[in-house]
Phi, psi and omega in degrees: 000316186253145187238102180294344181265011186278087187241025173224153173242138177267103183253095180055042178089352177257130181273125177252119182283140172247022175302324173241149182300152180232169181244133173254117182267133184278131168243111190256111179249026172269148178275356188226032178298150178297332181255097190299328182295337183277349182291136183248130179232113175095158185292325182293319177295322180297311180297322177298319179295315180297316178301321179295317178303313182293315181298323185271353171107023176290140177266336181217146170255133179247114185257126180233140181233011179229112182292128180254015177296153180306130179078013182296150178290137176285143174231156182286163176296326179295318178293321178299314179293323178299319179292323185285324193307309182299321180292315181296325179293316179296317179298316180295315189276326189249342183226056184294344181282348184258111177299144185240133170250146173246130181270098181209150175253008184254126180298321180300316180291320179299312181298314180300315183295320181288314186284324183271330188233005176069025178302140190260349185205149175242132182246106189251108182294340185265355182061027179090356186285336185263358175209109183295347180269356187296313186296315179294327177295314178298321179296321178290320183284333182054054173243154175302147187230124175270115182261107183258151174271125173204148170251143178072216181233170175304334181279335186242352190298333183297338180261009184240067185237020181267111182239145170290305173219117190307305186288321179295322177293321177294320177299315178302317178301311182292317183301314180299314186283323176297322176300317178296316181294320180296318178298329179278351178095017175284127188264322186247104179243129177246135181263133176239113183296345174078050177299131180089354182249117179058035181217141175284171177304313181294322179294326177300318181285326173298316180298316179296318181297327185255011189300326181297339177297332180299319184281346174299324181262320184238089183281064176247159182301139179255130172255134180239126177238095179239006190302114175057025183280173185296335177296340174269301191286331176289319179297318185271352181068040180234185177262165174304325179294339181257012190259015182292315181300313178299322177300315181298322177296316178297324178299320179298315178296320180296318178297319178298333183259016168106005180299134177252338178228127173256119179265117195220157167276328188245102188287312186303312178298325178291320176298320177296320177300319178295318179298319179291318177301316181293328176295328178275338191303324181293352186242138178232138178263115180226129178053037176080005181238146176275123179252131183270124188297331187250007177221175176263008184278151170217155184227128178287000000 
């Protein structure tokens, strides 16, 4: 069922390698995102944002029109599509080289985005729980699917943080859903542990510390989204606007624990984190000694 060698994504017929970690840059077209600086208003700001993603090295753009911050206002699928349409049209017509993901939990929106605008991936914060048609829709569309862990809805998730064992419960959640997707013929599944969703501040850090355990059982690509989230700014007593340094530190830990995709507001710092991680990658510290991955040498 699971493929540990599955290191490519089929994005509208183009294969994207995950042999090395990549960056997914956020394009936020919601008016009420928790990180106010990320909100985009107007076509000139949008083009500037897309140009920045490309210049700084993003491999995928993730477009969202429904705020998932705790307590966010619900909006209709029609309003979600209305917000998405201008951005998706510009991306399709003017930036065809940049693969696009849409952040939605609605099958109707997913189908519309793929069929009307050639969107290459669907990023579902609910893991299929908020729309029973999502899995069959993804199977019909045959696009990569980001399966995220969350309990409840963005409006209720803050009160659903009671776990027997945090990581084992998340594994059970993923195993059941990956099995359903596989039976339906979905080929490219990416796992998102859901930092900040249905988890306390302390649980977010426990999850990050134990994240590599997920791939012991489910060797599928891991997407990590911690960019400027409350697990950074609440811990440090700062604002989201001041949380970049903490975000970069978390990215380093996530890469060490197997992250293949970093979903970020700030592309350049994430690309730098990957470059630094890769410079360290050939060396492993075991029993107090540095072991060289490509040689038999070791140094005390």
